[in-house]
mmCIF file of C-alpha atoms and ligand atoms in Angstrom:
data_model
loop_
_atom_site.group_PDB
_atom_site.id
_atom_site.type_symbol
_atom_site.label_atom_id
_atom_site.label_comp_id
_atom_site.label_asym_id
_atom_site.label_seq_id
_atom_site.Cartn_x
_atom_site.Cartn_y
_atom_site.Cartn_z
ATOM 1 C CA UNK A 9 -25.273 23.078 1.453
ATOM 2 C CA UNK A 10 -26.835 20.243 2.892
ATOM 3 C CA UNK A 11 -30.273 19.777 4.420
ATOM 4 C CA UNK A 12 -30.459 16.845 6.676
ATOM 5 C CA UNK A 13 -34.165 15.643 7.364
ATOM 6 C CA UNK A 14 -35.208 14.039 10.488
ATOM 7 C CA UNK A 15 -36.155 10.319 10.661
ATOM 8 C CA UNK A 16 -39.733 11.208 10.980
ATOM 9 C CA UNK A 17 -39.695 13.499 7.755
ATOM 10 C CA UNK A 18 -42.631 12.739 5.287
ATOM 11 C CA UNK A 19 -42.548 12.855 1.571
ATOM 12 C CA UNK A 20 -44.333 15.910 1.523
ATOM 13 C CA UNK A 21 -41.800 17.466 3.925
ATOM 14 C CA UNK A 22 -39.116 16.551 1.562
ATOM 15 C CA UNK A 23 -40.839 17.789 -1.571
ATOM 16 C CA UNK A 24 -41.457 21.098 0.429
ATOM 17 C CA UNK A 25 -37.843 21.667 1.349
ATOM 18 C CA UNK A 26 -36.918 20.891 -2.189
ATOM 19 C CA UNK A 27 -39.228 23.383 -3.695
ATOM 20 C CA UNK A 28 -38.033 25.981 -1.145
ATOM 21 C CA UNK A 29 -34.561 25.523 -2.256
ATOM 22 C CA UNK A 30 -35.250 25.414 -5.989
ATOM 23 C CA UNK A 31 -37.090 28.685 -5.597
ATOM 24 C CA UNK A 32 -33.900 29.932 -4.142
ATOM 25 C CA UNK A 33 -31.956 28.933 -7.256
ATOM 26 C CA UNK A 34 -30.486 25.748 -6.010
ATOM 27 C CA UNK A 35 -30.011 22.537 -7.864
ATOM 28 C CA UNK A 36 -31.346 19.462 -5.875
ATOM 29 C CA UNK A 37 -29.477 16.349 -5.131
ATOM 30 C CA UNK A 38 -31.754 13.841 -2.823
ATOM 31 C CA UNK A 39 -30.296 10.956 -1.279
ATOM 32 C CA UNK A 40 -32.435 8.644 0.500
ATOM 33 C CA UNK A 41 -30.680 6.963 3.447
ATOM 34 C CA UNK A 42 -31.871 4.151 5.677
ATOM 35 C CA UNK A 43 -32.396 6.394 8.386
ATOM 36 C CA UNK A 44 -32.821 9.645 7.127
ATOM 37 C CA UNK A 45 -33.057 11.608 3.611
ATOM 38 C CA UNK A 46 -30.297 14.114 2.969
ATOM 39 C CA UNK A 47 -30.980 16.854 0.406
ATOM 40 C CA UNK A 48 -27.939 18.308 -1.243
ATOM 41 C CA UNK A 49 -28.508 22.017 -2.537
ATOM 42 C CA UNK A 50 -25.976 22.690 -5.287
ATOM 43 C CA UNK A 51 -25.092 26.274 -6.880
ATOM 44 C CA UNK A 52 -27.464 29.022 -5.764
ATOM 45 C CA UNK A 53 -26.387 31.874 -3.579
ATOM 46 C CA UNK A 54 -26.130 30.628 0.048
ATOM 47 C CA UNK A 55 -25.841 34.452 1.097
ATOM 48 C CA UNK A 56 -29.432 34.965 0.309
ATOM 49 C CA UNK A 57 -30.769 31.902 2.441
ATOM 50 C CA UNK A 58 -32.487 32.522 5.538
ATOM 51 C CA UNK A 59 -31.385 29.673 7.664
ATOM 52 C CA UNK A 60 -33.921 30.154 10.386
ATOM 53 C CA UNK A 61 -36.816 30.072 7.985
ATOM 54 C CA UNK A 62 -35.277 26.742 6.390
ATOM 55 C CA UNK A 63 -34.913 25.165 9.587
ATOM 56 C CA UNK A 64 -38.391 25.946 10.649
ATOM 57 C CA UNK A 65 -39.737 23.934 7.598
ATOM 58 C CA UNK A 66 -41.514 20.715 8.733
ATOM 59 C CA UNK A 67 -39.126 17.765 8.940
ATOM 60 C CA UNK A 68 -35.767 19.694 8.743
ATOM 61 C CA UNK A 69 -33.098 18.674 11.211
ATOM 62 C CA UNK A 70 -29.981 20.470 10.344
ATOM 63 C CA UNK A 71 -28.337 22.713 7.731
ATOM 64 C CA UNK A 72 -24.805 21.815 6.985
ATOM 65 C CA UNK A 73 -22.704 23.915 5.145
ATOM 66 C CA UNK A 74 -20.033 21.884 2.904
ATOM 67 C CA UNK A 75 -17.004 23.953 2.915
ATOM 68 C CA UNK A 76 -14.994 21.587 0.817
ATOM 69 C CA UNK A 77 -15.200 22.134 -2.882
ATOM 70 C CA UNK A 78 -16.473 18.839 -3.707
ATOM 71 C CA UNK A 79 -20.036 18.230 -2.444
ATOM 72 C CA UNK A 80 -21.794 14.979 -3.264
ATOM 73 C CA UNK A 81 -18.943 12.897 -2.480
ATOM 74 C CA UNK A 82 -17.976 14.879 0.637
ATOM 75 C CA UNK A 83 -18.391 13.158 4.015
ATOM 76 C CA UNK A 84 -20.010 16.315 5.461
ATOM 77 C CA UNK A 85 -22.868 15.674 2.714
ATOM 78 C CA UNK A 86 -23.141 11.889 3.597
ATOM 79 C CA UNK A 87 -21.704 10.911 6.872
ATOM 80 C CA UNK A 88 -22.270 7.132 6.444
ATOM 81 C CA UNK A 89 -19.807 5.135 4.377
ATOM 82 C CA UNK A 90 -21.356 4.535 0.884
ATOM 83 C CA UNK A 91 -21.896 0.925 -0.229
ATOM 84 C CA UNK A 92 -21.221 0.429 -3.826
ATOM 85 C CA UNK A 93 -22.477 -2.765 -5.255
ATOM 86 C CA UNK A 94 -20.617 -4.635 -8.298
ATOM 87 C CA UNK A 95 -22.912 -7.441 -9.467
ATOM 88 C CA UNK A 96 -23.989 -8.729 -5.891
ATOM 89 C CA UNK A 97 -20.567 -7.854 -4.295
ATOM 90 C CA UNK A 98 -21.005 -4.861 -1.838
ATOM 91 C CA UNK A 99 -17.919 -2.596 -1.466
ATOM 92 C CA UNK A 100 -17.619 -0.333 1.356
ATOM 93 C CA UNK A 101 -18.748 -2.792 3.994
ATOM 94 C CA UNK A 102 -16.839 -4.790 6.705
ATOM 95 C CA UNK A 103 -15.676 -6.816 3.993
ATOM 96 C CA UNK A 104 -12.687 -6.332 1.721
ATOM 97 C CA UNK A 105 -13.245 -6.805 -2.021
ATOM 98 C CA UNK A 106 -10.535 -8.117 -4.403
ATOM 99 C CA UNK A 107 -10.402 -7.433 -8.013
ATOM 100 C CA UNK A 108 -7.990 -9.598 -9.922
ATOM 101 C CA UNK A 109 -7.050 -10.895 -13.389
ATOM 102 C CA UNK A 110 -4.780 -9.943 -16.368
ATOM 103 C CA UNK A 111 -3.703 -6.378 -17.462
ATOM 104 C CA UNK A 112 -4.871 -7.212 -20.620
ATOM 105 C CA UNK A 113 -7.037 -9.699 -22.252
ATOM 106 C CA UNK A 114 -5.092 -11.782 -24.683
ATOM 107 C CA UNK A 115 -7.253 -14.774 -25.573
ATOM 108 C CA UNK A 116 -10.351 -16.430 -24.182
ATOM 109 C CA UNK A 117 -8.842 -19.693 -23.180
ATOM 110 C CA UNK A 118 -6.152 -17.942 -20.902
ATOM 111 C CA UNK A 119 -8.588 -15.408 -19.642
ATOM 112 C CA UNK A 120 -10.856 -18.405 -18.404
ATOM 113 C CA UNK A 121 -7.782 -20.115 -17.058
ATOM 114 C CA UNK A 122 -6.727 -17.083 -14.922
ATOM 115 C CA UNK A 123 -10.446 -16.229 -14.035
ATOM 116 C CA UNK A 124 -10.823 -19.874 -12.702
ATOM 117 C CA UNK A 125 -7.671 -19.704 -10.569
ATOM 118 C CA UNK A 126 -8.380 -15.978 -8.944
ATOM 119 C CA UNK A 127 -11.930 -17.352 -8.373
ATOM 120 C CA UNK A 128 -10.599 -20.542 -6.567
ATOM 121 C CA UNK A 129 -8.357 -18.256 -4.653
ATOM 122 C CA UNK A 130 -11.198 -16.162 -3.385
ATOM 123 C CA UNK A 131 -11.454 -13.071 -5.567
ATOM 124 C CA UNK A 132 -14.732 -11.434 -5.921
ATOM 125 C CA UNK A 133 -14.324 -9.529 -9.042
ATOM 126 C CA UNK A 134 -12.499 -10.324 -12.403
ATOM 127 C CA UNK A 135 -10.320 -7.518 -14.064
ATOM 128 C CA UNK A 136 -9.241 -7.440 -17.629
ATOM 129 C CA UNK A 137 -8.052 -4.719 -20.061
ATOM 130 C CA UNK A 138 -9.620 -4.650 -23.314
ATOM 131 C CA UNK A 139 -9.067 -0.828 -24.333
ATOM 132 C CA UNK A 140 -5.330 -0.400 -23.132
ATOM 133 C CA UNK A 141 -3.981 3.241 -22.437
ATOM 134 C CA UNK A 142 -0.311 2.216 -23.642
ATOM 135 C CA UNK A 143 2.367 4.881 -23.263
ATOM 136 C CA UNK A 144 3.579 3.954 -26.824
ATOM 137 C CA UNK A 145 1.134 3.917 -29.767
ATOM 138 C CA UNK A 146 3.292 0.849 -31.052
ATOM 139 C CA UNK A 147 2.358 -1.237 -28.029
ATOM 140 C CA UNK A 148 -0.799 -3.545 -28.050
ATOM 141 C CA UNK A 149 -3.581 -1.414 -27.568
ATOM 142 C CA UNK A 150 -6.187 -4.214 -26.491
ATOM 143 C CA UNK A 151 -8.468 -6.255 -28.256
ATOM 144 C CA UNK A 152 -11.518 -3.639 -27.779
ATOM 145 C CA UNK A 153 -15.215 -4.946 -28.530
ATOM 146 C CA UNK A 154 -14.024 -8.348 -29.070
ATOM 147 C CA UNK A 155 -11.985 -8.422 -25.560
ATOM 148 C CA UNK A 156 -15.332 -7.018 -23.911
ATOM 149 C CA UNK A 157 -17.043 -10.090 -25.109
ATOM 150 C CA UNK A 158 -14.614 -12.405 -23.802
ATOM 151 C CA UNK A 159 -14.484 -10.653 -20.668
ATOM 152 C CA UNK A 160 -18.143 -10.882 -20.284
ATOM 153 C CA UNK A 161 -18.225 -14.500 -21.104
ATOM 154 C CA UNK A 162 -15.182 -15.337 -18.723
ATOM 155 C CA UNK A 163 -17.007 -13.831 -15.981
ATOM 156 C CA UNK A 164 -20.173 -15.670 -16.686
ATOM 157 C CA UNK A 165 -18.352 -18.912 -17.006
ATOM 158 C CA UNK A 166 -16.761 -18.625 -13.607
ATOM 159 C CA UNK A 167 -19.425 -16.847 -11.748
ATOM 160 C CA UNK A 168 -17.668 -13.200 -11.256
ATOM 161 C CA UNK A 169 -18.797 -9.853 -12.033
ATOM 162 C CA UNK A 170 -16.367 -8.174 -14.350
ATOM 163 C CA UNK A 171 -14.366 -4.515 -14.352
ATOM 164 C CA UNK A 172 -12.739 -3.184 -17.451
ATOM 165 C CA UNK A 173 -11.338 0.273 -18.448
ATOM 166 C CA UNK A 174 -13.289 2.581 -20.567
ATOM 167 C CA UNK A 175 -10.961 5.442 -22.467
ATOM 168 C CA UNK A 176 -13.427 7.198 -24.860
ATOM 169 C CA UNK A 177 -16.592 8.464 -24.107
ATOM 170 C CA UNK A 178 -18.178 7.023 -27.562
ATOM 171 C CA UNK A 179 -17.236 3.458 -26.020
ATOM 172 C CA UNK A 180 -19.057 4.055 -22.630
ATOM 173 C CA UNK A 181 -22.294 2.564 -23.936
ATOM 174 C CA UNK A 182 -20.729 -0.618 -25.548
ATOM 175 C CA UNK A 183 -18.539 -1.072 -22.287
ATOM 176 C CA UNK A 184 -21.430 -0.702 -19.994
ATOM 177 C CA UNK A 185 -23.246 -3.459 -21.844
ATOM 178 C CA UNK A 186 -20.640 -5.989 -21.081
ATOM 179 C CA UNK A 187 -19.043 -4.798 -17.876
ATOM 180 C CA UNK A 188 -20.401 -4.707 -14.342
ATOM 181 C CA UNK A 189 -18.177 -1.985 -13.325
ATOM 182 C CA UNK A 190 -16.545 0.770 -15.562
ATOM 183 C CA UNK A 191 -12.973 1.678 -14.752
ATOM 184 C CA UNK A 192 -11.840 5.140 -15.341
ATOM 185 C CA UNK A 193 -7.913 4.856 -15.528
ATOM 186 C CA UNK A 194 -5.105 7.144 -14.157
ATOM 187 C CA UNK A 195 -4.350 8.807 -17.506
ATOM 188 C CA UNK A 196 -7.957 9.865 -17.941
ATOM 189 C CA UNK A 197 -8.852 10.538 -14.209
ATOM 190 C CA UNK A 198 -9.268 14.195 -15.251
ATOM 191 C CA UNK A 199 -10.824 13.461 -18.809
ATOM 192 C CA UNK A 200 -14.076 15.516 -17.744
ATOM 193 C CA UNK A 201 -15.932 14.415 -21.082
ATOM 194 C CA UNK A 202 -15.488 10.904 -20.083
ATOM 195 C CA UNK A 203 -16.294 11.463 -16.421
ATOM 196 C CA UNK A 204 -19.505 12.951 -17.522
ATOM 197 C CA UNK A 205 -20.523 10.323 -19.933
ATOM 198 C CA UNK A 206 -19.922 7.561 -17.071
ATOM 199 C CA UNK A 207 -21.802 9.827 -14.830
ATOM 200 C CA UNK A 208 -24.902 9.161 -16.795
ATOM 201 C CA UNK A 209 -24.729 5.327 -16.712
ATOM 202 C CA UNK A 210 -26.246 3.024 -13.973
ATOM 203 C CA UNK A 211 -23.002 1.172 -13.716
ATOM 204 C CA UNK A 212 -20.609 1.397 -10.762
ATOM 205 C CA UNK A 213 -17.447 3.445 -11.542
ATOM 206 C CA UNK A 214 -13.868 2.648 -10.550
ATOM 207 C CA UNK A 215 -12.058 5.837 -10.431
ATOM 208 C CA UNK A 216 -8.359 5.495 -10.350
ATOM 209 C CA UNK A 217 -6.335 8.537 -8.961
ATOM 210 C CA UNK A 218 -4.449 10.502 -11.805
ATOM 211 C CA UNK A 219 -0.704 10.027 -11.155
ATOM 212 C CA UNK A 220 -0.339 13.993 -10.852
ATOM 213 C CA UNK A 221 -3.694 14.590 -8.908
ATOM 214 C CA UNK A 222 -3.917 15.731 -5.506
ATOM 215 C CA UNK A 223 -6.561 14.056 -3.295
ATOM 216 C CA UNK A 224 -8.587 17.218 -3.872
ATOM 217 C CA UNK A 225 -8.302 16.782 -7.690
ATOM 218 C CA UNK A 226 -9.152 13.215 -7.289
ATOM 219 C CA UNK A 227 -12.453 14.095 -5.401
ATOM 220 C CA UNK A 228 -13.396 16.542 -7.700
ATOM 221 C CA UNK A 229 -13.201 14.173 -10.549
ATOM 222 C CA UNK A 230 -15.272 12.074 -8.517
ATOM 223 C CA UNK A 231 -17.701 15.069 -7.979
ATOM 224 C CA UNK A 232 -18.019 15.207 -11.862
ATOM 225 C CA UNK A 233 -19.470 11.756 -12.074
ATOM 226 C CA UNK A 234 -21.589 12.068 -8.971
ATOM 227 C CA UNK A 235 -23.112 15.394 -10.033
ATOM 228 C CA UNK A 236 -24.375 13.510 -13.280
ATOM 229 C CA UNK A 237 -26.528 11.340 -10.891
ATOM 230 C CA UNK A 238 -24.055 8.310 -10.558
ATOM 231 C CA UNK A 239 -22.470 8.116 -7.068
ATOM 232 C CA UNK A 240 -21.734 4.334 -7.164
ATOM 233 C CA UNK A 241 -17.986 5.120 -7.296
ATOM 234 C CA UNK A 242 -15.020 3.454 -5.741
ATOM 235 C CA UNK A 243 -11.958 5.441 -5.440
ATOM 236 C CA UNK A 244 -8.631 3.781 -5.983
ATOM 237 C CA UNK A 245 -5.073 4.796 -5.019
ATOM 238 C CA UNK A 246 -2.557 3.498 -7.889
ATOM 239 C CA UNK A 247 0.414 5.600 -7.181
ATOM 240 C CA UNK A 248 1.426 8.945 -8.053
ATOM 241 C CA UNK A 249 4.515 10.543 -9.855
ATOM 242 C CA UNK A 250 7.061 11.505 -7.526
ATOM 243 C CA UNK A 251 11.093 12.046 -7.794
ATOM 244 C CA UNK A 252 11.482 8.163 -6.834
ATOM 245 C CA UNK A 253 12.199 6.178 -9.847
ATOM 246 C CA UNK A 254 13.066 2.682 -8.078
ATOM 247 C CA UNK A 255 9.315 2.113 -8.022
ATOM 248 C CA UNK A 256 7.019 2.511 -11.081
ATOM 249 C CA UNK A 257 4.949 5.250 -9.017
ATOM 250 C CA UNK A 258 4.725 5.976 -5.366
ATOM 251 C CA UNK A 259 2.050 4.569 -3.565
ATOM 252 C CA UNK A 260 0.349 7.202 -1.456
ATOM 253 C CA UNK A 261 -1.008 4.721 1.346
ATOM 254 C CA UNK A 262 -2.134 7.586 3.676
ATOM 255 C CA UNK A 263 -4.575 8.511 0.778
ATOM 256 C CA UNK A 264 -6.712 5.666 2.255
ATOM 257 C CA UNK A 265 -7.414 7.289 5.849
ATOM 258 C CA UNK A 266 -7.437 10.643 4.374
ATOM 259 C CA UNK A 267 -9.979 10.107 1.783
ATOM 260 C CA UNK A 268 -11.878 7.882 4.365
ATOM 261 C CA UNK A 269 -12.042 11.303 6.500
ATOM 262 C CA UNK A 270 -12.960 13.562 3.549
ATOM 263 C CA UNK A 271 -15.361 11.257 1.639
ATOM 264 C CA UNK A 272 -18.135 8.640 2.082
ATOM 265 C CA UNK A 273 -16.917 6.896 -0.987
ATOM 266 C CA UNK A 274 -15.186 3.473 -0.623
ATOM 267 C CA UNK A 275 -11.607 3.673 -1.194
ATOM 268 C CA UNK A 276 -9.216 1.068 -2.585
ATOM 269 C CA UNK A 277 -5.662 0.224 -3.483
ATOM 270 C CA UNK A 278 -3.918 -0.878 -6.715
ATOM 271 C CA UNK A 279 -0.410 -2.091 -5.522
ATOM 272 C CA UNK A 280 0.163 -3.398 -9.060
ATOM 273 C CA UNK A 281 0.323 -0.117 -10.741
ATOM 274 C CA UNK A 282 1.795 1.669 -7.843
ATOM 275 C CA UNK A 283 4.992 -0.345 -7.419
ATOM 276 C CA UNK A 284 5.474 -1.890 -10.884
ATOM 277 C CA UNK A 285 7.237 -4.933 -9.391
ATOM 278 C CA UNK A 286 5.328 -8.197 -8.529
ATOM 279 C CA UNK A 287 7.741 -8.904 -5.506
ATOM 280 C CA UNK A 288 6.386 -5.639 -3.831
ATOM 281 C CA UNK A 289 2.606 -6.351 -4.460
ATOM 282 C CA UNK A 290 1.880 -8.634 -1.551
ATOM 283 C CA UNK A 291 3.597 -6.398 1.119
ATOM 284 C CA UNK A 292 1.654 -3.235 -0.289
ATOM 285 C CA UNK A 293 -1.582 -5.189 -0.791
ATOM 286 C CA UNK A 294 -1.461 -6.269 3.101
ATOM 287 C CA UNK A 295 -0.470 -2.753 3.983
ATOM 288 C CA UNK A 296 -3.441 -1.433 1.992
ATOM 289 C CA UNK A 297 -5.755 -3.798 3.942
ATOM 290 C CA UNK A 298 -4.439 -2.699 7.334
ATOM 291 C CA UNK A 299 -4.795 1.077 6.306
ATOM 292 C CA UNK A 300 -8.319 0.532 5.735
ATOM 293 C CA UNK A 301 -8.793 -0.125 2.164
ATOM 294 C CA UNK A 302 -12.150 -1.292 1.113
ATOM 295 C CA UNK A 303 -11.006 -2.882 -2.332
ATOM 296 C CA UNK A 304 -7.829 -4.093 -3.880
ATOM 297 C CA UNK A 305 -7.070 -4.619 -7.482
ATOM 298 C CA UNK A 306 -4.216 -6.940 -8.335
ATOM 299 C CA UNK A 307 -2.894 -8.021 -11.652
ATOM 300 C CA UNK A 308 -2.642 -11.761 -11.935
ATOM 301 C CA UNK A 309 -1.349 -13.738 -15.047
ATOM 302 C CA UNK A 310 -0.897 -17.303 -15.696
ATOM 303 C CA UNK A 311 2.641 -16.631 -16.984
ATOM 304 C CA UNK A 312 3.797 -13.144 -16.102
ATOM 305 C CA UNK A 313 6.972 -13.263 -18.238
ATOM 306 C CA UNK A 314 4.878 -13.840 -21.411
ATOM 307 C CA UNK A 315 2.261 -11.270 -20.582
ATOM 308 C CA UNK A 316 1.689 -8.775 -23.314
ATOM 309 C CA UNK A 317 1.292 -6.090 -20.883
ATOM 310 C CA UNK A 318 2.507 -5.336 -17.178
ATOM 311 C CA UNK A 319 4.070 -8.771 -16.809
ATOM 312 C CA UNK A 320 6.833 -7.350 -14.554
ATOM 313 C CA UNK A 321 3.979 -6.371 -11.866
ATOM 314 C CA UNK A 322 1.717 -9.263 -12.453
ATOM 315 C CA UNK A 323 1.522 -11.993 -9.479
ATOM 316 C CA UNK A 324 1.325 -15.702 -11.023
ATOM 317 C CA UNK A 325 -1.805 -17.629 -10.061
ATOM 318 C CA UNK A 326 0.087 -19.438 -7.097
ATOM 319 C CA UNK A 327 1.456 -16.388 -5.693
ATOM 320 C CA UNK A 328 -2.119 -14.864 -5.761
ATOM 321 C CA UNK A 329 -3.458 -17.709 -3.899
ATOM 322 C CA UNK A 330 -0.759 -17.418 -1.321
ATOM 323 C CA UNK A 331 -1.475 -13.484 -0.911
ATOM 324 C CA UNK A 332 -5.184 -14.290 -0.513
ATOM 325 C CA UNK A 333 -4.387 -16.379 2.638
ATOM 326 C CA UNK A 334 -2.019 -13.845 3.867
ATOM 327 C CA UNK A 335 -4.706 -10.922 3.210
ATOM 328 C CA UNK A 336 -7.447 -12.897 5.131
ATOM 329 C CA UNK A 337 -5.031 -12.942 8.092
ATOM 330 C CA UNK A 338 -4.507 -9.108 8.001
ATOM 331 C CA UNK A 339 -8.174 -8.556 7.414
ATOM 332 C CA UNK A 340 -9.000 -10.615 10.450
ATOM 333 C CA UNK A 341 -6.364 -8.638 12.588
ATOM 334 C CA UNK A 342 -8.132 -5.244 11.708
ATOM 335 C CA UNK A 343 -11.351 -6.451 12.245
ATOM 336 C CA UNK A 344 -12.454 -6.954 8.765
ATOM 337 C CA UNK A 345 -12.903 -9.897 6.345
ATOM 338 C CA UNK A 346 -12.475 -11.253 2.920
ATOM 339 C CA UNK A 347 -15.906 -13.390 3.062
ATOM 340 C CA UNK A 348 -18.313 -11.451 1.027
ATOM 341 C CA UNK A 349 -22.075 -11.807 1.465
ATOM 342 C CA UNK A 350 -23.639 -11.041 -1.805
ATOM 343 C CA UNK A 351 -26.743 -9.245 -1.825
ATOM 344 C CA UNK A 352 -30.015 -10.649 -3.151
ATOM 345 C CA UNK A 353 -31.368 -7.832 -4.769
ATOM 346 C CA UNK A 354 -28.351 -7.400 -7.255
ATOM 347 C CA UNK A 355 -29.182 -6.775 -11.179
ATOM 348 C CA UNK A 356 -26.889 -9.199 -12.947
ATOM 349 C CA UNK A 357 -26.219 -8.041 -16.666
HETATM 350 C C1 PEP B 418 -4.921 -0.725 -15.515
HETATM 351 O O1 PEP B 418 -5.675 -0.873 -14.498
HETATM 352 O O2 PEP B 418 -4.656 -1.562 -16.543
HETATM 353 C C2 PEP B 418 -4.327 0.621 -15.641
HETATM 354 C C3 PEP B 418 -3.947 0.903 -16.900
HETATM 355 O O3 PEP B 418 -4.069 1.302 -14.504
HETATM 356 P P1 PEP B 418 -3.735 2.750 -14.500
HETATM 357 O O4 PEP B 418 -4.747 3.643 -15.201
HETATM 358 O O5 PEP B 418 -3.960 2.984 -12.857
HETATM 359 O O6 PEP B 418 -2.406 3.006 -14.880
HETATM 360 MN MN1 MN B 419 -1.692 -2.963 -16.073
#
């Protein structure tokens, strides 16, 4: 249940409603919007609530029942699209934000080389994996803590915020020290201990869709993070498993408008992992922007055939620059832009 306060509601009015709900056995989640305050009442027994009495409390405008199983991330809870800030880069406004970089961090020199190239092409966030969820235990597992330092330094060197995957709840604190955004990968999309742990950080979260997750499973995974107090979440569709084997996964492009309808969280597309084939990445990236994606994550490597991980799906630096030009045109055609105006109030690491 969600209580929407009117724009003139005072602090005292808000507190009174919160106390009333707490006495009824609800947990409270308060969201202070620009216009109004929204109070989420979680748990409790709705059948015992006297709605007329609740509506009569000063400052209460409306009471909405959130029928979806996910509450805090649902659009009925928060009708405006949320803006998630990574460094100073806002995701969820009219601009489309692009994160690009190598699948795995290999060495500092090549990482900076790629970072410079993606920055010059107009990318807003640098990505790079340091803890790699490889299908085979014999494949390169990532440089771990050392890679985090390289990523942080490369981001600083070129002036881009950085995103990287965290796989283990025990590493969350360390990764949060070095990264502006924490990524939960597809394989860990339903690792509830990990979701709870990242929910306790103040870092924005990039939550990939699990390859076997329905949209509802995915939104409930986001709810696990939100309920811990961290609602800075970007949902990223990266392809799901289907009977089709031609592409690495099957990009569920309709997830973009569907999730926009169901949730206030920004939605992104990862065409690299979705297709597994670099020649398909530009087309699906553009389709993602046309479908309304707020964010794209694209794997870029200076020499894809030699990449230690996911070279087959990585664009080289020139291909990425070319794609950025085309994406700008698609963005304009759908009334959006790749130009990001950084917020001044950001808290860099
Ligand atoms: C990645 O982004 O490097 C990655 C492993 O992605 P996913 O979890 O979507 O497979
Ligand atoms: Mn990868």
